[in-house]
Tab-separated table of C-alpha atoms in Angstrom:
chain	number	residue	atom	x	y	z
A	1	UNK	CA	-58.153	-7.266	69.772
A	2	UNK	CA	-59.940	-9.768	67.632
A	3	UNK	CA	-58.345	-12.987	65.481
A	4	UNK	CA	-59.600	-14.632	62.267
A	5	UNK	CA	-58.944	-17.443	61.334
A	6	UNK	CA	-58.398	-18.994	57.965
A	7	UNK	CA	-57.832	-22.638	57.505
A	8	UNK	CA	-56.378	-23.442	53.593
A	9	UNK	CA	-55.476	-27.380	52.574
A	10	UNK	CA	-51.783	-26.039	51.013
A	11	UNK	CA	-49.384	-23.296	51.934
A	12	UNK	CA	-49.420	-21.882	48.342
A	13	UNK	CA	-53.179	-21.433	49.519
A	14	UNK	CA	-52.642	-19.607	52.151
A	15	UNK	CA	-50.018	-17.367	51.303
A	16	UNK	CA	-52.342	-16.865	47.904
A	17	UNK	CA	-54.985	-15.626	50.319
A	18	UNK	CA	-52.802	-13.723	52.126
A	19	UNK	CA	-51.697	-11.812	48.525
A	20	UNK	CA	-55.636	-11.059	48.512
A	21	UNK	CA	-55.762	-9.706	52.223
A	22	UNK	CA	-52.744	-7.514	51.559
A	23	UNK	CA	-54.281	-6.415	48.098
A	24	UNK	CA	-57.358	-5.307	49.959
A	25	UNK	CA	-55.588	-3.006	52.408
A	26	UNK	CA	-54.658	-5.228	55.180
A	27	UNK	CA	-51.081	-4.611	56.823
A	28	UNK	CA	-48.457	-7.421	56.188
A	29	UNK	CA	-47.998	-7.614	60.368
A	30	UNK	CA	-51.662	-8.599	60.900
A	31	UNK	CA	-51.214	-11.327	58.969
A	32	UNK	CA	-49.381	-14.575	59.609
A	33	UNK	CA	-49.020	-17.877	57.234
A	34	UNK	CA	-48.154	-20.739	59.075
A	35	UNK	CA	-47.667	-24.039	58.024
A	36	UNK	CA	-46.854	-27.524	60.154
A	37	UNK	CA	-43.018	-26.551	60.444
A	38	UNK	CA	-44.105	-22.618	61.375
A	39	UNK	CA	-46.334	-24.552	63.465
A	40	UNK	CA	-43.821	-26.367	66.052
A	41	UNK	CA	-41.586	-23.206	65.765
A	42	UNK	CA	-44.173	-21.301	67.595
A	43	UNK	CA	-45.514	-24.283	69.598
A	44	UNK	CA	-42.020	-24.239	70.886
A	45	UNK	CA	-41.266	-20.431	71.637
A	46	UNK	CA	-44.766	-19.919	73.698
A	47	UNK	CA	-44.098	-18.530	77.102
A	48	UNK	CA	-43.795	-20.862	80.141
A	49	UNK	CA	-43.236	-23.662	77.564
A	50	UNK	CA	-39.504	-25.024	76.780
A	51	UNK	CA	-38.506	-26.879	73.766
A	52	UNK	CA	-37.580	-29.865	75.908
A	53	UNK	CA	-41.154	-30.558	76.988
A	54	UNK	CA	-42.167	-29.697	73.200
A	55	UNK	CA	-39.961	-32.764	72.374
A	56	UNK	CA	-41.472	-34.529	75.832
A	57	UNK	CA	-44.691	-34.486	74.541
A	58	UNK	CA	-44.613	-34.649	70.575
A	59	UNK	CA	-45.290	-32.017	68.288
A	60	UNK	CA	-48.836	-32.305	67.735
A	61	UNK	CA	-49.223	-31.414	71.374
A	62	UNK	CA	-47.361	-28.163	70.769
A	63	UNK	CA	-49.524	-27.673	67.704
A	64	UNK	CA	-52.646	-28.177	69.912
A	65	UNK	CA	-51.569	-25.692	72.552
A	66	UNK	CA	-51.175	-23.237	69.800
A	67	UNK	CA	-54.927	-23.247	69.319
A	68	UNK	CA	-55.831	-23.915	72.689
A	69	UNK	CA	-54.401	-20.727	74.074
A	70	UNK	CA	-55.805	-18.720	70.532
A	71	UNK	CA	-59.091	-20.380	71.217
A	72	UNK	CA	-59.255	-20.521	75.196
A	73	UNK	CA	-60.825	-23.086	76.894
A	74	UNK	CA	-63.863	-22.462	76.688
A	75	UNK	CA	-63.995	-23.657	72.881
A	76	UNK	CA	-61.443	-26.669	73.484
A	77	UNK	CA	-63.393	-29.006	70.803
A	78	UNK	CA	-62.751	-26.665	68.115
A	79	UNK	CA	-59.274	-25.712	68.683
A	80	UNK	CA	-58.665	-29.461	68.612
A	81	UNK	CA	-60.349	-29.419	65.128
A	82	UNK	CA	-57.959	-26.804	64.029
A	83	UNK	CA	-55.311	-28.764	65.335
A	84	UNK	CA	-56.552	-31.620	63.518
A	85	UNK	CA	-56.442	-29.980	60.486
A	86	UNK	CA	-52.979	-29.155	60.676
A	87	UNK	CA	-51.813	-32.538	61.308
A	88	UNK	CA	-53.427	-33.476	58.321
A	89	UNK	CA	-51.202	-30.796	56.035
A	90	UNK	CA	-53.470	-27.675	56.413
A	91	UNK	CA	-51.896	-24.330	56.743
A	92	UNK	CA	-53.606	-21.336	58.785
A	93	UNK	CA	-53.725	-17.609	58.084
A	94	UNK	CA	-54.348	-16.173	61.055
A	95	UNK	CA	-55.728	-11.971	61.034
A	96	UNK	CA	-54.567	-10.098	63.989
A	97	UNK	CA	-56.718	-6.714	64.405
A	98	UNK	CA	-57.075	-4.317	66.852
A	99	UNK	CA	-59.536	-2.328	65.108
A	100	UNK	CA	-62.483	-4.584	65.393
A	101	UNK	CA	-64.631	-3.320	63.279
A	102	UNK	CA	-62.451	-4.669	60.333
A	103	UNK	CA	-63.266	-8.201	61.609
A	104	UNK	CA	-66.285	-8.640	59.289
A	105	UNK	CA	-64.350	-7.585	56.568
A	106	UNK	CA	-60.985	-10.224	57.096
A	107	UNK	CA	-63.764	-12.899	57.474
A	108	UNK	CA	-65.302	-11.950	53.840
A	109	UNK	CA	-62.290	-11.823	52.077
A	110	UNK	CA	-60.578	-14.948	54.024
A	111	UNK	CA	-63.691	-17.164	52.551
A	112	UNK	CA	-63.135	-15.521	49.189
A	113	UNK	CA	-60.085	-16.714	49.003
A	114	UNK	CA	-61.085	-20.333	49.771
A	115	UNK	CA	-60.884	-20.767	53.044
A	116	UNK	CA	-61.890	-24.575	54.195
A	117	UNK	CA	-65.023	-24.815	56.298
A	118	UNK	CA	-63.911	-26.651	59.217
A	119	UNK	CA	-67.150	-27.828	60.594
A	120	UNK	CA	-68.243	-29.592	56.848
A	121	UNK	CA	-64.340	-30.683	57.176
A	122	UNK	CA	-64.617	-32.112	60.445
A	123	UNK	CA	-68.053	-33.855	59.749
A	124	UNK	CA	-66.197	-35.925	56.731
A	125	UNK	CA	-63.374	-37.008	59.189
A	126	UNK	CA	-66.161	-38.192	61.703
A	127	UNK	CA	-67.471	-40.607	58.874
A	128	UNK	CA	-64.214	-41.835	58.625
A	129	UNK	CA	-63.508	-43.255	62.468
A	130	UNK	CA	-62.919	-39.590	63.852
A	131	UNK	CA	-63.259	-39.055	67.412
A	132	UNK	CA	-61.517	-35.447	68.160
A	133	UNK	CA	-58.132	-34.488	68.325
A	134	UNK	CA	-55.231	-36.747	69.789
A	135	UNK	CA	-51.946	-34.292	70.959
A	136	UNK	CA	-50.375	-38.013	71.080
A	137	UNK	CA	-51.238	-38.925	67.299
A	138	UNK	CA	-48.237	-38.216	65.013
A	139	UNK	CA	-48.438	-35.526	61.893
A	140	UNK	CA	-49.269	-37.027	58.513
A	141	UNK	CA	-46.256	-38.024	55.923
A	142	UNK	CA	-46.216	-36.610	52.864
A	143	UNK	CA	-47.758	-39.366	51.066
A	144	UNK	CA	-50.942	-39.094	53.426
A	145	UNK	CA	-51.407	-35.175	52.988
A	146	UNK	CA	-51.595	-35.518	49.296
A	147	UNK	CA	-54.139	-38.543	49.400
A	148	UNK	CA	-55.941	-36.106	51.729
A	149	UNK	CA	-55.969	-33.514	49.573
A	150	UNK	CA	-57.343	-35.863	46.692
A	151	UNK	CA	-60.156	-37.312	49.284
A	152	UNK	CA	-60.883	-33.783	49.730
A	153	UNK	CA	-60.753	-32.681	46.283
A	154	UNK	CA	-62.980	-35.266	44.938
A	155	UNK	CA	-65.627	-34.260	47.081
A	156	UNK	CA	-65.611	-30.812	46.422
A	157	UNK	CA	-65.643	-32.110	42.368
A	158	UNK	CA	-68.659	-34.127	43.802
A	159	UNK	CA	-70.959	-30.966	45.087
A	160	UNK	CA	-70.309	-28.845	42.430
A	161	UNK	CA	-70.574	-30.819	39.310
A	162	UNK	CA	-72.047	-28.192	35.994
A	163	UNK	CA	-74.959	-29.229	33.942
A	164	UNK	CA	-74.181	-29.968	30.573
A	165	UNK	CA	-76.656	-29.260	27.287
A	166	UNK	CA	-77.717	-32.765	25.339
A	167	UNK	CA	-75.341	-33.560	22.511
A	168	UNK	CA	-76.097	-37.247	22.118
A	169	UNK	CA	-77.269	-36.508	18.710
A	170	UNK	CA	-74.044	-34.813	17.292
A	171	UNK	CA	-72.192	-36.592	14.604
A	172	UNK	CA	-75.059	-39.160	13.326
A	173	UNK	CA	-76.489	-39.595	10.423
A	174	UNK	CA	-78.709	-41.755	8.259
A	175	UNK	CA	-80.225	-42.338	4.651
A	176	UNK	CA	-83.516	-41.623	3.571
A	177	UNK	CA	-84.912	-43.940	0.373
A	178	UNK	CA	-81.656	-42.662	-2.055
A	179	UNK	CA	-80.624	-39.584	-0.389
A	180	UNK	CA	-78.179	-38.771	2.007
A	181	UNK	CA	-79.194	-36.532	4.886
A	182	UNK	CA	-77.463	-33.977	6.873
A	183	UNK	CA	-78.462	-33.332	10.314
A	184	UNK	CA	-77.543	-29.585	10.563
A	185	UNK	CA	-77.278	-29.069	14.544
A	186	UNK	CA	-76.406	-26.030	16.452
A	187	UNK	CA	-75.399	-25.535	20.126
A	188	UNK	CA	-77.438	-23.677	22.285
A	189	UNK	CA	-75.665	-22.212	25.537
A	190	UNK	CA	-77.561	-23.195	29.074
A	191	UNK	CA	-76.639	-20.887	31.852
A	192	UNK	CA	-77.554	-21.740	35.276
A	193	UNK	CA	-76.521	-20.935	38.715
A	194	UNK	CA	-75.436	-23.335	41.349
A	195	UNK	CA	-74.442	-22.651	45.156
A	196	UNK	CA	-70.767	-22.743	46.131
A	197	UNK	CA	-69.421	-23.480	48.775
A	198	UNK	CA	-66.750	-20.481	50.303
A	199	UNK	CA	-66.089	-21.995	53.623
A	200	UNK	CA	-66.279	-21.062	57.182
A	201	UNK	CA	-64.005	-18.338	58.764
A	202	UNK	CA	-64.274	-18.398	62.966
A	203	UNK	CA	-64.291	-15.308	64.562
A	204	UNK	CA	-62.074	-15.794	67.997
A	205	UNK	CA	-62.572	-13.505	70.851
A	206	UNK	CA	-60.329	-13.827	74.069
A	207	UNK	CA	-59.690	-11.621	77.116
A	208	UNK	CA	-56.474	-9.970	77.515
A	209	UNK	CA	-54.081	-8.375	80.620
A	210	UNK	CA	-52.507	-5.191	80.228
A	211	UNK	CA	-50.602	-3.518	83.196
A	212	UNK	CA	-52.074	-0.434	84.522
A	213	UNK	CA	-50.423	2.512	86.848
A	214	UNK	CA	-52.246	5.139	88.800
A	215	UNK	CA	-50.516	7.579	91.495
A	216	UNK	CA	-52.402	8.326	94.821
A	217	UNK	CA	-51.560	10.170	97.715
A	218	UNK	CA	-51.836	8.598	101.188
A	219	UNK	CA	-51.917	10.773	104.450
A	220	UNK	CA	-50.745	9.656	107.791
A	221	UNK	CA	-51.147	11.456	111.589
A	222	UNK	CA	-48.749	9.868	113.849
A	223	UNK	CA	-47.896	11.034	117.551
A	224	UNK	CA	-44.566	13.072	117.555
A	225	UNK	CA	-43.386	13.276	121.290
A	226	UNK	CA	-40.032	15.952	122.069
A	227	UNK	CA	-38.425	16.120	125.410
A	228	UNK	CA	-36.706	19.645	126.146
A	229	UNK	CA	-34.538	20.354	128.647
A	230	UNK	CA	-35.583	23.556	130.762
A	231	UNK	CA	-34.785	25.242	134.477
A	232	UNK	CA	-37.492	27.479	135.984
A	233	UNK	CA	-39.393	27.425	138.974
A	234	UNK	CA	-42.560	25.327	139.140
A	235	UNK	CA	-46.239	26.913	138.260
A	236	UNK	CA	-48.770	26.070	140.292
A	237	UNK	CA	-50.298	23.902	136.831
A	238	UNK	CA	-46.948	22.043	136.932
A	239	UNK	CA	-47.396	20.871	140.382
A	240	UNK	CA	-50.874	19.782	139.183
A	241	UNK	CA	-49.557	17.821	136.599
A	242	UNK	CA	-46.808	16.363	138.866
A	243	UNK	CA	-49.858	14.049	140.703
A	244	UNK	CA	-50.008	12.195	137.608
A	245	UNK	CA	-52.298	11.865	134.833
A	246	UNK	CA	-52.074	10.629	131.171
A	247	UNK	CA	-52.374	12.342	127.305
A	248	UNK	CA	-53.765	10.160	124.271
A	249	UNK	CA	-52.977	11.195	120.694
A	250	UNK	CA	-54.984	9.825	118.035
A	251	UNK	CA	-52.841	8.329	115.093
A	252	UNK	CA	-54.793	8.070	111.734
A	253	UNK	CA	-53.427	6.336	108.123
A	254	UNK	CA	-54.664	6.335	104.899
A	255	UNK	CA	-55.184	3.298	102.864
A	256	UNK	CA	-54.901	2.434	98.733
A	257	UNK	CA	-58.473	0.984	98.172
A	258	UNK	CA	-58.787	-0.671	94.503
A	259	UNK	CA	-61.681	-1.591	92.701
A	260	UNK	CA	-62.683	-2.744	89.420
A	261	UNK	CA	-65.858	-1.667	86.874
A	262	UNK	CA	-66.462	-3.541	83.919
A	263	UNK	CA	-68.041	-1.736	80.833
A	264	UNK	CA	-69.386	-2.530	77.795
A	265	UNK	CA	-67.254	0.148	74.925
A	266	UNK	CA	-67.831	-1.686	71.735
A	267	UNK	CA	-69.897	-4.806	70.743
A	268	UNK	CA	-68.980	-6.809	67.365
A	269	UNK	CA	-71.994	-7.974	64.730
A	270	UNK	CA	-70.559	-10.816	63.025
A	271	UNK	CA	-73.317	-11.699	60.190
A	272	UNK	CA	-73.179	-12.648	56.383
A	273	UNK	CA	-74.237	-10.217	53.495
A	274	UNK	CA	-75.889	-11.415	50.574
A	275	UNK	CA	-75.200	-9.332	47.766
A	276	UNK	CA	-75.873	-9.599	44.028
A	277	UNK	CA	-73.804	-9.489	40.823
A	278	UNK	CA	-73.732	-9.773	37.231
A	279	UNK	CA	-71.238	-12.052	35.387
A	280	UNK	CA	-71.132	-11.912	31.746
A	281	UNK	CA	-70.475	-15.722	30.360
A	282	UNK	CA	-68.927	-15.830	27.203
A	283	UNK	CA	-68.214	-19.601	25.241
A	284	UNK	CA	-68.055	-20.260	21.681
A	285	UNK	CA	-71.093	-22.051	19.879
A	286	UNK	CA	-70.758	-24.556	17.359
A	287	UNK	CA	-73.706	-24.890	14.429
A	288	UNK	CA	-73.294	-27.152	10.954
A	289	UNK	CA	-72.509	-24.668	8.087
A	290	UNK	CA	-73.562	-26.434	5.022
A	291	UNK	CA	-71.845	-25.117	1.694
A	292	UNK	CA	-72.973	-25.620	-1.889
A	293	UNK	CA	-69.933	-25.559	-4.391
A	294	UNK	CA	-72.553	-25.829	-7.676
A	295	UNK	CA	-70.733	-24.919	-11.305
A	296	UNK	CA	-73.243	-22.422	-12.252
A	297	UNK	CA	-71.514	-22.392	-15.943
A	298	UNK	CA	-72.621	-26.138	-16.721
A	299	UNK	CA	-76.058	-25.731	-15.192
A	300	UNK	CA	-77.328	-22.944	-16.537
A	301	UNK	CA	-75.327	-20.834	-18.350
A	302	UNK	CA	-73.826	-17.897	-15.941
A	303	UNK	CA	-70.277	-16.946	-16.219
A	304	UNK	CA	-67.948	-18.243	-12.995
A	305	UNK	CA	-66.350	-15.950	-11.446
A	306	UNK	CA	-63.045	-15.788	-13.627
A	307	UNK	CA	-65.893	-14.973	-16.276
A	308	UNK	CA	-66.100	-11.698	-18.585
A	309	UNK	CA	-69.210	-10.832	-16.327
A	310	UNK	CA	-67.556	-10.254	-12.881
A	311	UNK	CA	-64.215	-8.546	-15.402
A	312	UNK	CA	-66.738	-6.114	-16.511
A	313	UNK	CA	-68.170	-4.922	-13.301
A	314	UNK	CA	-64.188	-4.751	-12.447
A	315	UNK	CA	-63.443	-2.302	-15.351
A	316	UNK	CA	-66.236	-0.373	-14.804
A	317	UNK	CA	-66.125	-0.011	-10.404
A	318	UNK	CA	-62.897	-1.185	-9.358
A	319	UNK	CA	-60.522	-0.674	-11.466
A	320	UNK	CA	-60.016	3.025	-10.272
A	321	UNK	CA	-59.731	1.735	-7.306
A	322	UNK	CA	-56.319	0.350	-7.581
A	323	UNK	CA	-55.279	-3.437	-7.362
A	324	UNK	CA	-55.360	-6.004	-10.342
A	325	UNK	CA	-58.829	-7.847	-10.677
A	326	UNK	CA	-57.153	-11.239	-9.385
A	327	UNK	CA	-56.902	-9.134	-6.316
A	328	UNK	CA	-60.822	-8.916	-6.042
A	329	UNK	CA	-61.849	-12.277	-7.486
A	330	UNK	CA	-61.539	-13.615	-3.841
A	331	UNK	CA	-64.006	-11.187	-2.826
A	332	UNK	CA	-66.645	-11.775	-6.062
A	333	UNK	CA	-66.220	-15.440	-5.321
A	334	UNK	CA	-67.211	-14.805	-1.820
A	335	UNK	CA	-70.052	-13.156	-2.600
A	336	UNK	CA	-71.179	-15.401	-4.773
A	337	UNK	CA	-71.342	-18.372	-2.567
A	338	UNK	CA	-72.964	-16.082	0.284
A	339	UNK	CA	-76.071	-17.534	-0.710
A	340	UNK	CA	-75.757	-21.379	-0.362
A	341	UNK	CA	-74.809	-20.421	3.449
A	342	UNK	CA	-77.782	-20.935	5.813
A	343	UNK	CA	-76.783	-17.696	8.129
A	344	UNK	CA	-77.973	-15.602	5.190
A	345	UNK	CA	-81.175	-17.484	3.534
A	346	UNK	CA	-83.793	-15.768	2.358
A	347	UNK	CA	-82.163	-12.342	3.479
A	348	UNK	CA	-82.176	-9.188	1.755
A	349	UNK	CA	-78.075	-7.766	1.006
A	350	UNK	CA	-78.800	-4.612	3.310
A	351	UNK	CA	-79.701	-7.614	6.337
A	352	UNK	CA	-76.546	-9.531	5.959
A	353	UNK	CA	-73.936	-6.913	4.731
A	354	UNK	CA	-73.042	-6.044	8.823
A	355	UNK	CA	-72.675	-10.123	9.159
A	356	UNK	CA	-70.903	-10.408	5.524
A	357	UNK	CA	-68.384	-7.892	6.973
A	358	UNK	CA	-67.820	-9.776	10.029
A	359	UNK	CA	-66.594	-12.779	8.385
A	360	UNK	CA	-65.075	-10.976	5.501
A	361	UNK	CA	-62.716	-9.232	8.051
A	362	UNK	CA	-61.863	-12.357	9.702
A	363	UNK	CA	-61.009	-14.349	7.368
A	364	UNK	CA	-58.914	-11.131	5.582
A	365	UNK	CA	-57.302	-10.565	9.164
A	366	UNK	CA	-53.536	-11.111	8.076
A	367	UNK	CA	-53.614	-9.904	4.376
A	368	UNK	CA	-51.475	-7.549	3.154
A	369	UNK	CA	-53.049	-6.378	0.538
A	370	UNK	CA	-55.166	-3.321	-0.036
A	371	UNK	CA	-58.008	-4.941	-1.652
A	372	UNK	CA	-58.298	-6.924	1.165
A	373	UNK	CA	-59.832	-4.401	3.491
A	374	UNK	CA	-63.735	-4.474	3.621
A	375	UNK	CA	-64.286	-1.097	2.182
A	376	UNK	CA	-62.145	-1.724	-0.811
A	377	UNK	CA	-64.101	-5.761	-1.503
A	378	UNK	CA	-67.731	-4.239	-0.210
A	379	UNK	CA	-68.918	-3.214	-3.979
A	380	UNK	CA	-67.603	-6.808	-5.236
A	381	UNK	CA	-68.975	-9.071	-2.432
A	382	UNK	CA	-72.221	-7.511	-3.044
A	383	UNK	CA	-71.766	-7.853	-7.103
A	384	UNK	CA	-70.981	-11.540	-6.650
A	385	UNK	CA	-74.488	-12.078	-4.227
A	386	UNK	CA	-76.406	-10.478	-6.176
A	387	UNK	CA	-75.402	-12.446	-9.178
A	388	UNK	CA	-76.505	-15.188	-7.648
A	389	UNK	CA	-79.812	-14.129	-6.101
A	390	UNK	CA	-80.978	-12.151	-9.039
A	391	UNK	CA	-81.246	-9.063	-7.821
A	392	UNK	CA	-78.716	-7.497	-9.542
């Protein structure tokens, strides 16, 4: 039988990674959550140890014999750790298996789930004035754990603080002689990787008792002497016998001899496995859209979009369509001031139409109307760009 141990700096923690053990087949009775107050309950009910000495000698002592009889004595330093990190408001998930071949697989998913790495826990304490675990010392107040948890916190934050692109140069601007400039900037997305830290999970193995029976049978040859009472005359090898002598008879027992063989049936590999995956990061990108709003029917001439042009093309393409032509002078107007949009600059209609669609649709998403799908606005977005590229 093998134990894993999980150490977790809450009990929502722990019983979170104990939803993830039980997800991943484990049976509810191999695994145990127990926090400080689970803690002295079983300090208390160990056998060969009564509550009154529990109270004798302080909880933390219970606490520590917890670990000391889970770790056994020959790893006393690190059960005191553990021990230590319950006083300090830790909770432990502890994975019971008899099948120990499941033991690399309850470490995995115990450091998935967070578990805290006790040694890089242990070496923060030591910076801090700790010598090793006192059974004497009392159990932190509330207040402590959760400035604990902060420390703690904070230094995680510390280790695994992302990169971040350069945007020192959003928002400003500045003039040039008369003219006002535009910095147009865009947002480029900077994936990296960056080592995280899962924890440690100890892998405890301790010798057990169990009661055995085996049946033997033991023979014994002892002397069985009769007298019998008899009247006859005497032989001549009775009279022999009458001048004395003596008869031995040998008596002979069997004894139980016991004897113990150790063998080696099973040995555990406890290593790490590095595998690889693919994660798909998805953000969204900013970029300055610049849009030119330019009355085309002062400047030079062309009909807006209201205009007689845009109603022609209407009569003669859309109107058998169905819908009124104020129900497709959104989508002429869109088309016509595709072209001031840097995304589609210098871009033939066939380029842009699968981008033109895009947006159309999205900003169309809640209409109700008809004319508002794509495939009813397609023939007058592409009128109202082509009006203004000239290509029409």
């Amino acid at each position: 039988m093998q134990t894993v141990v999980g150490v977790f700096d809450s009990v929502d923690e722990a019983q979170s990674a104990r939803e993830s053990l039980l997800s991943a087949g484990f049976e509810a009775s191999e695994l145990r959550v127990q926090s400080s107050a689970e803690m002295e309950q079983a300090s208390s009910s160990m056998p060969g140890k009564s509550a009154s000495r529990d109270q004798d000698e302080g909880f933390m002592a219970g606490v520590g014999r917890f670990f000391g009889d889970l770790f056994g004595s020959d790893d006393a330093e690190q059960a005191g750790h553990y021990s230590e990190a319950v006083r300090r408001g830790s909770s432990v998930l502890t994975v019971t298996l008899m099948d120990d071949s499941r033991v690399e697989q309850a470490r995995a998913a115990l450091a998935a789930a967070g578990a805290v790495d006790i040694d890089k826990r242990t070496e923060s304490w030591r910076q801090e004035g700790y010598a090793g675990f006192d059974p004497a010392s009392a159990p932190y107040k509330s207040e402590q754990i959760l400035a604990e948890r902060n420390r703690n916190q904070e230094q995680m934050d510390m280790l695994q603080q992302p990169g971040s692109a350069r945007t020192s140069d959003m928002g400003r601007s500045s003039q040039v002689a008369d003219a006002a400039v535009l910095p147009v900037i865009r947002e480029e997305l900077e994936v990296g990787k960056r080592a995280v830290d899962l924890g440690t999970v100890r892998v405890v193995s301790r010798t057990e008792t169990r009661p055995v029976e085996e049946q033997v049978q033991l023979r014994e040859e002892r002397a069985d002497i009769e007298r019998r009472s008899i009247d006859r005359p005497a032989t001549e090898a009775d009279l022999k016998a009458f001048e004395g002598g003596a008869i031995e008879i040998h008596e002979t027992a069997e004894q139980a001899v016991v004897s113990k063989k150790a063998r080696v049936v099973e040995e555990v590999v406890v290593g790490t496995d590095a595998s690889l995956r693919t994660e798909t990061i998805t953000d969204q990108l900013r970029n300055t859209v610049v849009e030119v709003d330019k009355d085309r029917t002062a400047s030079s001439g062309m009909a807006d979009p209201s205009g007689p042009d845009y109603r022609t093309h209407y009569q003669a393409n859309m109107a058998s369509m169905g819908g009124t032509y104020e129900d497709y002078q959104p989508a002429y107007a869109y088309g016509s001031k595709m072209r001031s949009d840097p995304r589609y600059a210098g871009r033939a209609w066939e380029d842009v139409e699968m981008d033109a669609q895009q947006d159309w649709t999205s900003r169309n998403a809640g209409s109700s109307s008809g004319s508002g799908t794509w495939e009813r606005s397609k023939q007058a977005v592409k009128h109202g760009w082509e009006s203004m590229t000239g290509r029409r």
